[in-house]
Coordinates of C-alpha atoms and ligand atoms in Angstrom, one line a residue:
X1 CA -23.8 -9.9 -10.1
X2 CA -24.5 -8.5 -13.5
X3 CA -21.7 -8.8 -15.9
X4 CA -22.0 -8.4 -19.7
X5 CA -20.8 -12.0 -20.0
X6 CA -23.0 -14.1 -17.9
X7 CA -21.5 -17.2 -16.6
X8 CA -24.2 -20.0 -17.5
X9 CA -21.7 -23.1 -16.9
X10 CA -18.1 -24.6 -15.6
X11 CA -17.4 -24.4 -19.2
X12 CA -18.5 -21.2 -19.8
X13 CA -16.4 -19.5 -17.0
X14 CA -13.6 -20.1 -18.8
X15 CA -15.0 -19.1 -22.1
X16 CA -16.4 -16.1 -20.1
X17 CA -12.6 -15.4 -19.1
X18 CA -11.5 -15.7 -21.9
X19 CA -14.0 -13.0 -23.5
X20 CA -13.2 -10.6 -20.3
X21 CA -9.8 -10.4 -21.2
X22 CA -9.7 -10.1 -24.6
X23 CA -13.2 -8.4 -25.1
X24 CA -13.7 -6.1 -22.7
X25 CA -12.1 -3.7 -23.4
X26 CA -11.1 -3.1 -27.0
X27 CA -7.9 -1.5 -27.3
X28 CA -7.4 -0.2 -30.9
X29 CA -4.7 1.8 -29.2
X30 CA -2.2 4.1 -31.1
X31 CA 0.5 2.2 -31.9
X32 CA 3.3 3.0 -30.3
X33 CA 5.7 5.6 -32.5
X34 CA 8.8 4.9 -33.9
X35 CA 10.8 8.4 -33.0
X36 CA 13.8 7.3 -30.4
X37 CA 13.5 8.3 -27.2
X38 CA 17.3 7.9 -25.9
X39 CA 18.1 5.1 -23.4
X40 CA 17.9 6.0 -19.7
X41 CA 16.1 9.0 -21.0
X42 CA 14.1 10.3 -17.3
X43 CA 12.4 13.5 -17.8
X44 CA 8.8 12.5 -18.5
X45 CA 8.6 16.5 -20.5
X46 CA 10.8 14.3 -22.9
X47 CA 8.6 10.9 -23.4
X48 CA 5.5 13.8 -23.3
X49 CA 7.2 15.1 -26.5
X50 CA 6.2 11.6 -28.6
X51 CA 3.5 10.6 -26.0
X52 CA 1.8 14.4 -25.4
X53 CA -1.8 12.8 -24.7
X54 CA -0.3 10.5 -21.7
X55 CA 2.0 13.1 -20.6
X56 CA -0.7 15.6 -20.0
X57 CA -3.0 12.8 -18.3
X58 CA 0.4 11.9 -15.8
X59 CA 0.7 15.6 -15.3
X60 CA -3.0 15.7 -13.6
X61 CA -2.1 13.2 -11.1
X62 CA -1.3 16.6 -9.1
X63 CA -4.4 18.1 -9.2
X64 CA -6.8 17.2 -6.2
X65 CA -9.1 14.6 -7.6
X66 CA -12.9 15.3 -7.7
X67 CA -14.8 15.8 -4.5
X68 CA -17.3 13.6 -2.7
X69 CA -17.1 10.5 -4.7
X70 CA -14.7 8.2 -2.0
X71 CA -16.3 7.5 1.3
X72 CA -12.8 6.3 2.7
X73 CA -10.2 8.3 0.6
X74 CA -10.8 11.8 0.7
X75 CA -7.7 12.8 1.7
X76 CA -6.7 14.0 -2.0
X77 CA -9.7 16.3 -2.7
X78 CA -10.6 17.6 1.1
X79 CA -7.5 20.4 0.4
X80 CA -5.0 18.6 2.5
X81 CA -4.1 14.9 3.3
X82 CA -5.7 13.1 6.1
X83 CA -3.7 10.9 8.6
X84 CA -4.5 7.1 9.3
X85 CA -3.8 8.4 13.3
X86 CA -6.6 10.8 13.2
X87 CA -9.1 8.8 11.2
X88 CA -8.1 5.4 13.6
X89 CA -7.1 6.8 16.9
X90 CA -6.1 2.9 18.0
X91 CA -2.5 3.1 15.4
X92 CA -1.8 6.0 17.5
X93 CA -1.0 3.3 20.0
X94 CA 0.6 0.7 18.4
X95 CA 2.6 3.0 16.2
X96 CA 3.7 4.8 18.5
X97 CA 7.3 5.0 18.9
X98 CA 8.3 5.1 15.4
X99 CA 7.9 7.3 12.4
X100 CA 4.3 5.9 11.8
X101 CA 3.1 7.0 14.8
X102 CA 4.3 10.2 14.3
X103 CA 2.4 11.2 11.2
X104 CA 1.0 8.2 8.4
X105 CA -1.3 10.2 5.6
X106 CA -3.4 8.7 3.4
X107 CA -1.6 8.4 -0.2
X108 CA -2.3 11.1 -2.9
X109 CA -1.8 11.5 -6.2
X110 CA 1.5 9.7 -8.0
X111 CA 3.2 13.5 -8.7
X112 CA 3.4 14.0 -4.6
X113 CA 5.3 11.5 -3.6
X114 CA 8.6 12.9 -3.1
X115 CA 7.4 16.2 -1.7
X116 CA 4.8 14.8 0.4
X117 CA 8.0 12.7 1.6
X118 CA 9.6 15.8 2.3
X119 CA 6.7 17.9 4.4
X120 CA 6.5 14.7 6.6
X121 CA 7.8 14.3 9.8
X122 CA 11.5 13.9 9.1
X123 CA 11.2 10.4 11.9
X124 CA 9.1 8.6 8.8
X125 CA 12.5 8.6 6.4
X126 CA 14.9 7.8 9.0
X127 CA 15.6 4.9 7.8
X128 CA 17.7 6.6 5.1
X129 CA 17.9 6.1 1.0
X130 CA 16.0 2.7 1.6
X131 CA 12.2 5.2 1.9
X132 CA 13.3 6.0 -2.5
X133 CA 12.8 3.0 -3.6
X134 CA 9.1 3.5 -4.2
X135 CA 9.2 6.7 -4.8
X136 CA 12.0 8.0 -7.5
X137 CA 12.2 6.5 -10.8
X138 CA 15.9 7.3 -10.2
X139 CA 16.0 4.7 -7.4
X140 CA 17.1 1.2 -10.2
X141 CA 20.7 4.2 -10.6
X142 CA 20.9 4.5 -7.3
X143 CA 21.1 1.4 -6.0
X144 CA 23.5 0.1 -8.7
X145 CA 25.8 3.2 -8.5
X146 CA 25.8 3.5 -4.4
X147 CA 25.7 -0.9 -3.8
X148 CA 24.3 -1.6 -0.1
X149 CA 25.3 2.4 0.9
X150 CA 22.0 3.1 -0.8
X151 CA 19.8 1.6 2.1
X152 CA 21.2 3.8 4.7
X153 CA 22.8 6.6 3.6
X154 CA 20.5 9.8 5.1
X155 CA 17.9 10.3 2.8
X156 CA 18.0 14.0 2.2
X157 CA 22.0 13.2 1.3
X158 CA 20.7 10.6 -1.3
X159 CA 18.2 13.1 -2.7
X160 CA 20.5 15.5 -2.7
X161 CA 22.6 13.5 -5.6
X162 CA 20.2 14.2 -7.8
X163 CA 19.5 16.2 -10.8
X164 CA 18.4 19.6 -9.2
X165 CA 15.1 19.8 -11.1
X166 CA 14.1 16.3 -10.6
X167 CA 14.5 15.9 -7.1
X168 CA 10.4 15.9 -6.2
X169 CA 10.0 14.2 -9.6
X170 CA 7.3 11.3 -8.7
X171 CA 6.8 7.9 -10.8
X172 CA 7.6 8.3 -14.5
X173 CA 7.2 6.9 -17.6
X174 CA 10.8 5.1 -17.3
X175 CA 9.6 3.2 -14.5
X176 CA 6.6 1.5 -16.3
X177 CA 7.9 2.0 -19.9
X178 CA 10.7 0.3 -22.4
X179 CA 11.2 3.7 -24.3
X180 CA 11.4 1.7 -27.7
X181 CA 8.3 0.5 -28.6
X182 CA 6.6 1.6 -25.1
X183 CA 6.0 -2.4 -23.9
X184 CA 5.6 -2.5 -20.5
X185 CA 8.9 -3.1 -18.2
X186 CA 9.5 -3.8 -14.6
X187 CA 12.6 -1.8 -13.8
X188 CA 13.0 -2.2 -10.0
X189 CA 14.7 -5.4 -10.6
X190 CA 16.6 -5.1 -7.2
X191 CA 13.2 -5.3 -5.1
X192 CA 10.4 -6.6 -7.6
X193 CA 12.9 -8.6 -9.6
X194 CA 14.2 -11.0 -6.8
X195 CA 10.6 -11.4 -4.9
X196 CA 8.9 -12.6 -8.4
X197 CA 11.7 -15.3 -8.2
X198 CA 10.8 -16.5 -4.5
X199 CA 7.0 -16.8 -5.7
X200 CA 8.4 -18.6 -8.5
X201 CA 7.6 -16.0 -11.3
X202 CA 10.1 -16.4 -14.3
X203 CA 10.2 -12.3 -15.3
X204 CA 11.3 -13.8 -18.5
X205 CA 8.3 -15.6 -19.0
X206 CA 5.5 -12.8 -18.5
X207 CA 2.9 -11.4 -20.3
X208 CA 1.8 -8.4 -21.6
X209 CA -1.5 -8.5 -19.6
X210 CA 0.6 -10.1 -16.5
X211 CA 2.6 -6.6 -16.5
X212 CA -1.0 -4.3 -16.3
X213 CA -0.4 -5.8 -12.6
X214 CA 3.0 -6.2 -11.5
X215 CA 4.3 -2.7 -12.9
X216 CA 2.1 -1.5 -10.1
X217 CA 3.3 -4.3 -7.9
X218 CA 6.7 -2.1 -8.1
X219 CA 5.8 0.0 -5.2
X220 CA 2.0 -1.3 -4.3
X221 CA 3.7 -4.3 -2.1
X222 CA 4.8 -4.6 1.2
X223 CA 8.5 -4.4 2.2
X224 CA 11.0 -5.3 5.2
X225 CA 14.0 -2.4 5.5
X226 CA 16.3 -4.8 6.8
X227 CA 18.7 -3.5 9.4
X228 CA 22.1 -4.8 10.4
X229 CA 22.8 -5.2 14.7
X230 CA 23.2 -0.6 14.7
X231 CA 19.8 -0.6 13.2
X232 CA 21.4 0.6 9.7
X233 CA 19.2 -0.5 6.8
X234 CA 21.2 -3.0 4.8
X235 CA 18.2 -3.7 2.1
X236 CA 14.7 -3.8 0.7
X237 CA 13.2 -7.0 0.8
X238 CA 9.7 -8.1 0.2
X239 CA 8.0 -10.8 2.8
X240 CA 7.3 -13.3 0.2
X241 CA 9.6 -15.7 0.9
X242 CA 7.0 -18.3 2.1
X243 CA 4.4 -17.8 -0.8
X244 CA 3.5 -18.5 -4.0
X245 CA 2.3 -16.2 -6.8
X246 CA -1.4 -15.9 -6.4
X247 CA -1.5 -17.0 -2.9
X248 CA 0.9 -14.6 -0.7
X249 CA -1.4 -14.8 2.7
X250 CA -0.9 -13.1 5.9
X251 CA 0.6 -16.1 7.7
X252 CA 3.7 -15.9 5.2
X253 CA 4.4 -12.7 5.5
X254 CA 4.1 -12.8 9.4
X255 CA 6.5 -16.0 9.2
X256 CA 8.9 -14.3 7.5
X257 CA 8.8 -11.4 9.1
X258 CA 9.6 -13.0 12.1
X259 CA 12.2 -15.5 10.9
X260 CA 14.8 -12.6 11.4
X261 CA 15.6 -10.2 13.7
X262 CA 17.0 -8.2 10.7
X263 CA 13.3 -8.0 9.4
X264 CA 12.6 -6.0 13.1
X265 CA 12.8 -2.5 12.2
X266 CA 11.1 -1.0 15.2
X267 CA 10.5 -1.0 19.0
X268 CA 6.8 -0.7 19.9
X269 CA 6.8 1.8 23.0
X270 CA 3.7 1.0 24.6
X271 CA 4.9 -3.2 24.9
X272 CA 8.5 -2.8 24.4
X273 CA 8.4 -5.6 21.9
X274 CA 10.6 -5.2 18.6
X275 CA 8.5 -5.7 15.6
X276 CA 8.7 -5.6 11.8
X277 CA 6.0 -3.7 10.0
X278 CA 3.7 -4.3 6.8
X279 CA 3.3 -1.4 4.2
X280 CA 1.0 -1.2 1.5
X281 CA 0.0 -4.9 0.4
X282 CA -2.2 -3.9 -2.4
X283 CA -0.6 -6.4 -4.7
X284 CA -0.5 -9.1 -2.1
X285 CA -3.9 -8.9 -1.0
X286 CA -5.3 -8.4 -4.6
X287 CA -3.4 -11.5 -6.3
X288 CA -4.7 -13.7 -3.3
X289 CA -7.5 -15.5 -5.5
X290 CA -9.6 -12.7 -5.3
X291 CA -13.0 -12.6 -7.6
X292 CA -11.1 -10.1 -9.9
X293 CA -7.8 -11.8 -10.3
X294 CA -9.3 -15.2 -10.4
X295 CA -11.0 -13.8 -13.7
X296 CA -7.5 -12.3 -14.8
X297 CA -8.3 -8.6 -14.3
X298 CA -5.2 -6.0 -13.3
X299 CA -5.3 -3.1 -12.3
X300 CA -4.4 -1.3 -15.1
X301 CA -7.6 -2.7 -15.9
X302 CA -9.7 -0.8 -12.8
X303 CA -7.0 2.6 -12.2
X304 CA -5.8 3.3 -16.3
X305 CA -9.3 2.2 -18.2
X306 CA -9.4 3.0 -21.7
X307 CA -10.4 6.5 -22.8
X308 CA -11.1 9.1 -25.8
X309 CA -8.8 11.7 -26.4
X310 CA -8.8 13.8 -29.2
X311 CA -10.6 10.6 -30.6
X312 CA -7.5 8.8 -29.9
X313 CA -7.9 5.6 -27.5
X314 CA -5.5 5.6 -24.9
X315 CA -5.1 4.4 -21.0
X316 CA -6.2 6.9 -18.7
X317 CA -2.4 7.7 -16.8
X318 CA -4.1 10.2 -14.3
X319 CA -4.1 7.1 -12.1
X320 CA -6.8 7.4 -9.2
X321 CA -9.4 5.8 -7.5
X322 CA -11.9 4.5 -10.1
X323 CA -14.9 6.1 -7.4
X324 CA -13.8 9.7 -8.4
X325 CA -13.9 8.9 -12.3
X326 CA -17.4 7.5 -11.7
X327 CA -16.5 3.8 -12.6
X328 CA -15.8 4.6 -16.1
X329 CA -13.1 1.1 -15.8
X330 CA -15.7 -0.8 -14.5
X331 CA -18.3 -0.4 -18.0
X332 CA -15.8 -3.0 -19.2
X333 CA -17.1 -5.6 -18.1
X334 CA -20.4 -4.7 -15.6
X335 CA -23.4 -3.5 -16.6
X336 CA -24.6 -2.4 -13.7
X337 CA -25.2 1.8 -12.9
X338 CA -22.1 3.3 -11.7
X339 CA -24.5 4.4 -8.8
X340 CA -25.2 1.3 -8.1
X341 CA -21.8 -0.5 -8.0
X342 CA -20.5 2.4 -6.3
X343 CA -22.9 1.6 -3.6
X344 CA -21.6 -2.1 -3.9
X345 CA -18.2 -0.9 -3.4
X346 CA -19.4 1.2 -0.3
X347 CA -21.1 -1.5 0.9
X348 CA -17.9 -4.0 1.3
X349 CA -15.6 -0.9 2.4
X350 CA -18.3 -0.6 5.5
X351 CA -18.3 -4.2 5.9
X352 CA -14.8 -3.9 6.3
X353 CA -14.1 -1.1 8.7
X354 CA -16.4 -2.1 11.0
X355 CA -14.8 -5.5 11.4
X356 CA -11.2 -3.5 11.3
X357 CA -12.2 -1.3 14.0
X358 CA -13.5 -3.9 16.2
X359 CA -9.9 -5.9 15.4
X360 CA -7.9 -2.3 16.0
X361 CA -9.3 -1.5 19.7
X362 CA -9.2 -5.0 20.9
X363 CA -4.8 -5.1 19.7
X364 CA -5.0 -2.0 21.3
X365 CA -6.3 -2.8 24.7
X366 CA -3.8 -6.0 24.8
X367 CA -0.6 -3.6 23.9
X368 CA -2.2 -1.6 27.4
X369 CA -2.7 -4.9 29.2
X370 CA 1.4 -5.9 28.4
X371 CA 2.3 -2.3 29.6
X372 CA 0.6 -3.4 33.0
X373 CA 2.2 -6.6 32.8
X374 CA 5.7 -5.2 32.3
X375 CA 4.9 -2.9 35.2
X376 CA 4.1 -5.5 37.5
X377 CA 6.9 -7.3 36.7
X378 CA 9.0 -4.0 37.0
X379 CA 7.7 -3.5 40.5
X380 CA 9.7 -6.7 41.5
X381 CA 6.7 -9.5 41.1
X382 CA 6.6 -12.8 39.5
X383 CA 4.8 -13.1 36.2
X384 CA 4.0 -16.6 34.8
X385 CA 7.3 -16.4 31.7
X386 CA 5.7 -18.9 29.7
X387 CA 1.6 -17.7 29.4
X388 CA 3.6 -14.1 28.6
X389 CA 5.5 -15.7 25.4
X390 CA 2.1 -17.5 24.7
X391 CA 0.0 -14.0 25.0
X392 CA 3.1 -12.4 23.1
X393 CA 2.6 -14.6 19.9
X394 CA -0.9 -14.4 20.2
X395 CA -0.9 -10.5 20.1
X396 CA 1.4 -10.1 17.3
X397 CA -0.7 -12.2 15.5
X398 CA -3.3 -9.9 15.9
X399 CA -1.4 -6.9 15.7
X400 CA 0.5 -8.1 11.8
X401 CA -3.2 -8.4 10.6
X402 CA -4.2 -4.9 11.8
X403 CA -1.6 -3.5 10.1
X404 CA -2.0 -5.4 7.1
X405 CA -5.7 -4.5 6.1
X406 CA -4.7 -1.1 8.0
X407 CA -2.3 -0.2 5.3
X408 CA -3.7 -1.9 2.8
X409 CA -5.6 0.9 0.6
X410 CA -8.7 -0.2 -0.7
X411 CA -10.7 -0.8 2.9
X412 CA -11.0 -4.8 1.6
X413 CA -12.4 -3.8 -1.7
X414 CA -9.3 -5.4 -3.8
X415 CA -10.2 -8.5 -2.2
X416 CA -13.9 -8.9 0.6
X417 CA -13.8 -12.4 1.8
X418 CA -10.0 -12.6 2.3
X419 CA -10.3 -9.2 4.0
X420 CA -12.8 -10.2 6.8
X421 CA -11.1 -13.9 7.1
X422 CA -7.7 -11.8 8.1
X423 CA -10.1 -9.2 9.7
X424 CA -12.0 -12.2 12.0
X425 CA -8.6 -14.0 12.9
X426 CA -7.4 -10.9 14.3
X427 CA -10.0 -10.8 16.8
X428 CA -9.7 -14.1 17.9
X429 CA -5.3 -14.0 18.0
X430 CA -6.7 -10.3 20.2
X431 CA -9.5 -12.2 22.3
X432 CA -7.2 -15.0 23.2
X433 CA -4.5 -12.8 24.3
X434 CA -6.6 -10.4 26.3
X435 CA -7.7 -13.3 28.5
X436 CA -3.8 -14.9 28.9
X437 CA -2.8 -11.5 29.7
X438 CA -5.7 -10.9 32.8
X439 CA -4.8 -14.6 33.7
X440 CA -1.5 -13.6 34.2
X441 CA -2.1 -10.7 36.1
X442 CA -4.5 -12.5 38.3
X443 CA -2.1 -14.9 39.1
X444 CA 0.5 -11.8 40.3
X445 CA -2.0 -10.6 42.6
X446 CA -2.9 -7.7 40.3
X447 CA -6.3 -7.6 38.6
X448 CA -6.5 -5.6 35.7
X449 CA -9.9 -3.4 35.1
X450 CA -12.5 -4.2 32.9
X451 CA -12.6 -1.4 30.9
X452 CA -8.4 -0.4 30.2
X453 CA -8.1 3.1 29.3
X454 CA -6.6 3.1 25.9
X455 CA -5.0 7.0 26.7
X456 CA -5.8 8.1 23.3
X457 CA -5.5 11.4 23.8
X458 CA -2.2 10.8 25.0
X459 CA -0.8 9.2 22.1
X460 CA -3.1 10.7 19.6
X461 CA -1.7 14.3 20.7
X462 CA 2.1 13.9 21.1
X463 CA 3.5 13.0 17.9
X464 CA 6.2 14.5 16.8
X465 CA 5.5 18.1 14.5
X466 CA 2.8 16.7 13.1
X467 CA 3.5 19.3 10.0
X468 CA 0.9 18.8 7.9
X469 CA -2.3 17.6 9.3
X470 CA -5.4 19.0 7.6
X471 CA -2.7 21.8 5.7
X472 CA -4.6 23.2 2.9
X473 CA -3.2 22.5 -0.6
X474 CA -2.3 26.1 -1.4
X475 CA 0.2 25.6 1.4
X476 CA 2.1 22.4 0.4
X477 CA 4.9 22.9 -2.0
X478 CA 4.0 22.1 -5.3
X479 CA 5.8 19.3 -7.2
X480 CA 8.3 21.4 -9.5
X481 CA 7.9 18.8 -12.7
X482 CA 10.1 19.1 -15.6
Ligands
HEC1 C1 7.2 3.5 -8.0 C2 6.2 3.7 -7.3 C3 5.2 3.5 -8.1 C4 4.4 2.5 -9.1 C5 5.4 2.2 -9.6 C6 3.0 3.2 -9.4 N1 2.6 3.4 -7.7 FE1 0.9 4.2 -7.2 N2 1.4 5.0 -5.9 C7 2.8 5.2 -4.9 C8 3.2 6.2 -4.4 C9 4.5 6.7 -3.5 C10 1.9 6.4 -3.8 C11 1.5 7.5 -3.2 C12 1.8 8.9 -3.1 C13 1.3 10.7 -2.3 O1 1.0 10.0 -1.3 O2 2.3 11.3 -2.3 C14 0.9 6.6 -4.9 C15 -0.3 6.5 -4.9 C16 -1.7 5.5 -5.8 C17 -3.0 6.2 -5.7 C18 -3.4 7.1 -5.0 C19 -3.6 8.5 -5.9 C20 -5.0 8.9 -5.1 O3 -5.2 10.0 -6.0 O4 -4.8 9.6 -3.9 C21 -3.2 5.1 -6.5 C22 -5.0 4.7 -6.9 C23 -2.0 4.1 -6.8 N3 -1.0 4.4 -6.6 C24 -2.3 2.9 -8.2 C25 -1.2 2.7 -8.6 C26 -1.3 1.8 -10.5 C27 -2.4 1.6 -10.4 C28 -0.2 1.2 -10.6 C29 0.1 0.5 -11.5 C30 -0.3 1.0 -13.1 C31 0.6 2.3 -9.6 N4 0.0 3.1 -8.7 C32 2.1 2.4 -9.9 C33 3.8 4.6 -5.9 C34 4.1 4.1 -6.8
HEC2 C1 -11.7 -4.3 -9.5 C2 -11.3 -3.0 -9.7 C3 -9.8 -3.1 -9.2 C4 -9.3 -3.3 -9.1 C5 -8.2 -4.6 -10.1 C6 -7.9 -3.1 -8.5 N1 -7.9 -2.3 -7.9 FE1 -7.4 -0.5 -6.3 N2 -9.3 0.0 -5.8 C7 -10.2 -0.2 -6.6 C8 -11.3 0.4 -6.0 C9 -12.8 0.6 -6.2 C10 -10.8 1.3 -4.9 C11 -11.5 2.0 -3.7 C12 -11.3 3.6 -3.8 C13 -12.0 4.3 -3.1 O1 -12.4 4.1 -2.1 O2 -12.1 5.9 -3.1 C14 -9.1 0.9 -4.8 C15 -8.3 1.6 -4.0 C16 -7.1 1.4 -4.8 C17 -6.0 2.4 -4.3 C18 -6.5 4.0 -3.5 C19 -6.9 5.1 -3.9 C20 -6.9 6.3 -3.3 O3 -7.7 6.8 -3.9 O4 -6.2 6.5 -2.5 C21 -5.0 1.9 -4.7 C22 -3.5 2.8 -4.0 C23 -5.2 1.3 -5.6 N3 -6.1 0.6 -5.6 C24 -4.2 0.6 -6.1 C25 -4.2 -0.7 -6.6 C26 -3.2 -1.9 -7.5 C27 -2.1 -1.4 -6.8 C28 -3.5 -2.9 -7.9 C29 -3.5 -4.8 -8.5 C30 -2.4 -5.5 -7.8 C31 -5.3 -2.3 -8.1 N4 -5.5 -1.7 -7.2 C32 -6.5 -2.8 -8.3 C33 -10.3 -0.7 -7.5 C34 -9.8 -1.9 -8.5
HEC3 C1 2.3 3.5 -13.5 C2 2.8 2.7 -14.6 C3 3.0 3.9 -15.6 C4 3.7 4.7 -15.9 C5 4.1 5.4 -14.8 C6 3.4 5.4 -17.1 N1 2.5 4.0 -17.8 FE1 1.8 4.5 -20.0 N2 0.9 2.6 -19.6 C7 1.1 2.2 -18.7 C8 0.0 0.9 -18.8 C9 0.0 0.1 -17.9 C10 -0.2 1.1 -20.1 C11 -1.1 0.1 -21.4 C12 -0.4 -0.9 -21.7 C13 -1.3 -2.0 -22.0 O1 -1.2 -2.7 -21.5 O2 -0.9 -2.3 -23.8 C14 0.5 2.4 -20.6 C15 0.3 2.1 -22.0 C16 0.9 3.6 -22.6 C17 0.8 3.8 -24.2 C18 0.2 2.9 -24.8 C19 -1.0 3.6 -25.7 C20 -1.6 3.6 -24.3 O3 -2.2 5.0 -24.2 O4 -2.4 2.6 -23.6 C21 1.9 5.2 -23.7 C22 2.2 5.7 -25.1 C23 2.5 5.6 -22.9 N3 1.7 4.3 -22.1 C24 3.3 6.4 -22.6 C25 3.2 6.8 -21.1 C26 4.1 8.2 -20.7 C27 4.7 9.1 -21.9 C28 4.4 8.5 -19.5 C29 5.2 9.2 -18.6 C30 4.5 10.4 -19.0 C31 3.4 7.0 -19.4 N4 3.6 6.4 -20.1 C32 3.9 6.5 -17.8 C33 1.7 2.3 -17.4 C34 2.1 3.2 -17.4
HEC4 C1 -11.5 -6.7 -16.9 C2 -13.3 -7.0 -16.1 C3 -13.7 -6.5 -15.1 C4 -14.0 -5.2 -14.6 C5 -12.8 -3.8 -15.7 C6 -14.6 -5.0 -13.7 N1 -14.8 -6.4 -12.7 FE1 -16.0 -6.4 -11.3 N2 -15.7 -8.3 -11.9 C7 -15.4 -9.2 -12.9 C8 -15.5 -10.4 -12.7 C9 -15.2 -11.1 -13.9 C10 -16.1 -10.8 -11.7 C11 -16.7 -11.9 -10.9 C12 -17.4 -12.5 -11.2 C13 -17.9 -13.8 -10.1 O1 -16.8 -14.4 -9.7 O2 -18.9 -14.2 -10.6 C14 -16.5 -9.4 -10.9 C15 -17.3 -8.8 -9.5 C16 -16.9 -7.8 -9.2 C17 -17.9 -7.9 -7.9 C18 -18.4 -9.2 -6.8 C19 -19.6 -9.2 -7.5 C20 -20.7 -8.8 -6.8 O3 -21.5 -8.1 -8.0 O4 -20.6 -8.3 -6.3 C21 -18.4 -6.4 -7.8 C22 -18.7 -5.8 -6.4 C23 -17.5 -5.8 -8.9 N3 -16.9 -6.9 -9.6 C24 -17.2 -4.7 -8.7 C25 -15.9 -3.7 -9.7 C26 -15.9 -2.2 -10.3 C27 -16.6 -1.5 -8.6 C28 -15.3 -2.5 -10.7 C29 -14.3 -0.7 -11.0 C30 -13.9 0.1 -10.4 C31 -15.2 -4.0 -11.4 N4 -15.5 -4.7 -11.0 C32 -14.1 -3.4 -12.4 C33 -15.1 -8.3 -13.7 C34 -14.6 -7.1 -13.8

């Protein structure tokens, strides 16, 4: 690899890291203005009167992204959206039984977040107000005002309580900034704030640099929507109780999910198992000792590079894939030509996807073997309960790993080595479950066929209303933002 600041010795590593943090992006930023933005102002247009350049870029996240530059994140540039269930049909088997199995689209620009939710199969926001937690900038106010009722009140009812012209407003200035002086700030104390305590972080001591990652970790993290006995939502909690900052690994996340029935949000129809779920764990994967994390690189370094607009150096508030703006962010530290770096990113992503597919199909095969075992048992035959429980444990270990990497949105780039470790473990767990299930079936006097039919078309084609699949951009209601 080529860095502008070469590493020569161990001492140099530390020096290089220091140079990279302070020297790479020579920020002669616009000094914050003194015009007061009234406390609690949500409307970005008001902030935009003081900071028009950032506002204009922020608005651009509503536009389709430049096409033909990213290999795996095309949803936002092909004039419609791409569903992970179509890209990876084994997911349609695994997620059958709840909202995620009806529609699971790739992310788009920040301006779309609420409108995208409204366009999606309603099964996806059945949990209630909880679903607004990483969408509307009003979430902290709503949680304070409504208390526990916020989490379970029907989604549309909670949304209707917001000012009419701001019901489709996505992540806004107030989510990341203190209006006085524009320092970065964590606005979601009720989710990230509580989770930081679990991983040993004192929020009051965070540096400005750390916040360049943590403002994103308010939403680009996994969470559980905890349930009461009647399956009403009670809270939004990050599964970090077994983890430390810099090491929120899959093992700890799984152990946290499995530690309480309140964390099991859905029933997988193929197996009948009650399970938890893992969502977009960008922060967790990235911060688990990835090469960039270890070198103090932040989310904003790559997704909000310093650019020059009207002769002023500012942070690019049009947040998107770095591949789509020709890797300008990377040039702050890397000497490679953009095309060379792009190929490195794609190579990492391709390697990831090969093992992801292998793990995914193997896990879906396990699910169909469980379906078979359940059928055999229902027909009155005896099955070995101990073996069944052991296979189930192995299967769940595989499944949660497949969910984790599939939900993480960089296709392995954020942490290539850890991604491979997690996926290879998934393959191993899935293979063990496969062997145990076949043994169990043979003992019960049934033989599983050599090749298991996943019945993909059944799951892919029957999944609710599928309202937005490849729907052209102009047919999707544009967000109305003030
Ligand atoms: C309030 C929650 C929230 C915060 C804070 C947030 N995001 Fe997002 N982000 C989302 C959601 C939700 C989506 C998906 C929107 C959709 O698909 O409609 C998204 C999408 C994205 C995308 C995909 C964009 C595209 O063009 O497809 C990127 C990249 C991204 N976020 C990076 C970041 C970074 C970097 C930060 C921190 C500087 C950040 N986000 C902060 C919620 C958030
Ligand atoms: C070293 C640079 C780098 C850092 C640091 C980084 N990312 Fe990324 N991120 C990328 C690249 C490269 C991709 C892959 C984009 C693609 O395939 O088009 C990506 C993809 C994404 C995506 C999906 C983009 C899309 O278009 O759908 C999201 C969301 C995201 N990153 C969020 C984050 C968050 C949150 C953090 C911090 C926790 C972070 N990233 C840290 C480089 C980085
Ligand atoms: C997802 C989080 C996020 C959102 C939303 C966001 N910003 Fe920022 N903003 C940042 C980050 C990160 C920086 C870089 C801060 C630093 O480290 O110096 C920044 C920097 C700034 C700065 C300092 C100058 C610069 O460009 O670096 C201004 C001014 C600013 N933002 C205005 C706005 C306005 C106005 C809005 C709403 C229209 C907004 N921001 C929305 C994350 C965000
Ligand atoms: C703030 C500095 C910084 C930024 C910005 C940055 N990197 Fe890096 N990158 C590093 C450092 C430091 C390393 C690790 C060097 C090591 O451990 O050997 C690294 C390592 C890598 C590696 C693995 C080593 C290799 O060459 O195979 C890749 C690939 C990479 N970066 C790609 C990117 C891409 C793509 C972007 C932009 C989206 C980016 N980086 C942005 C500093 C940065």
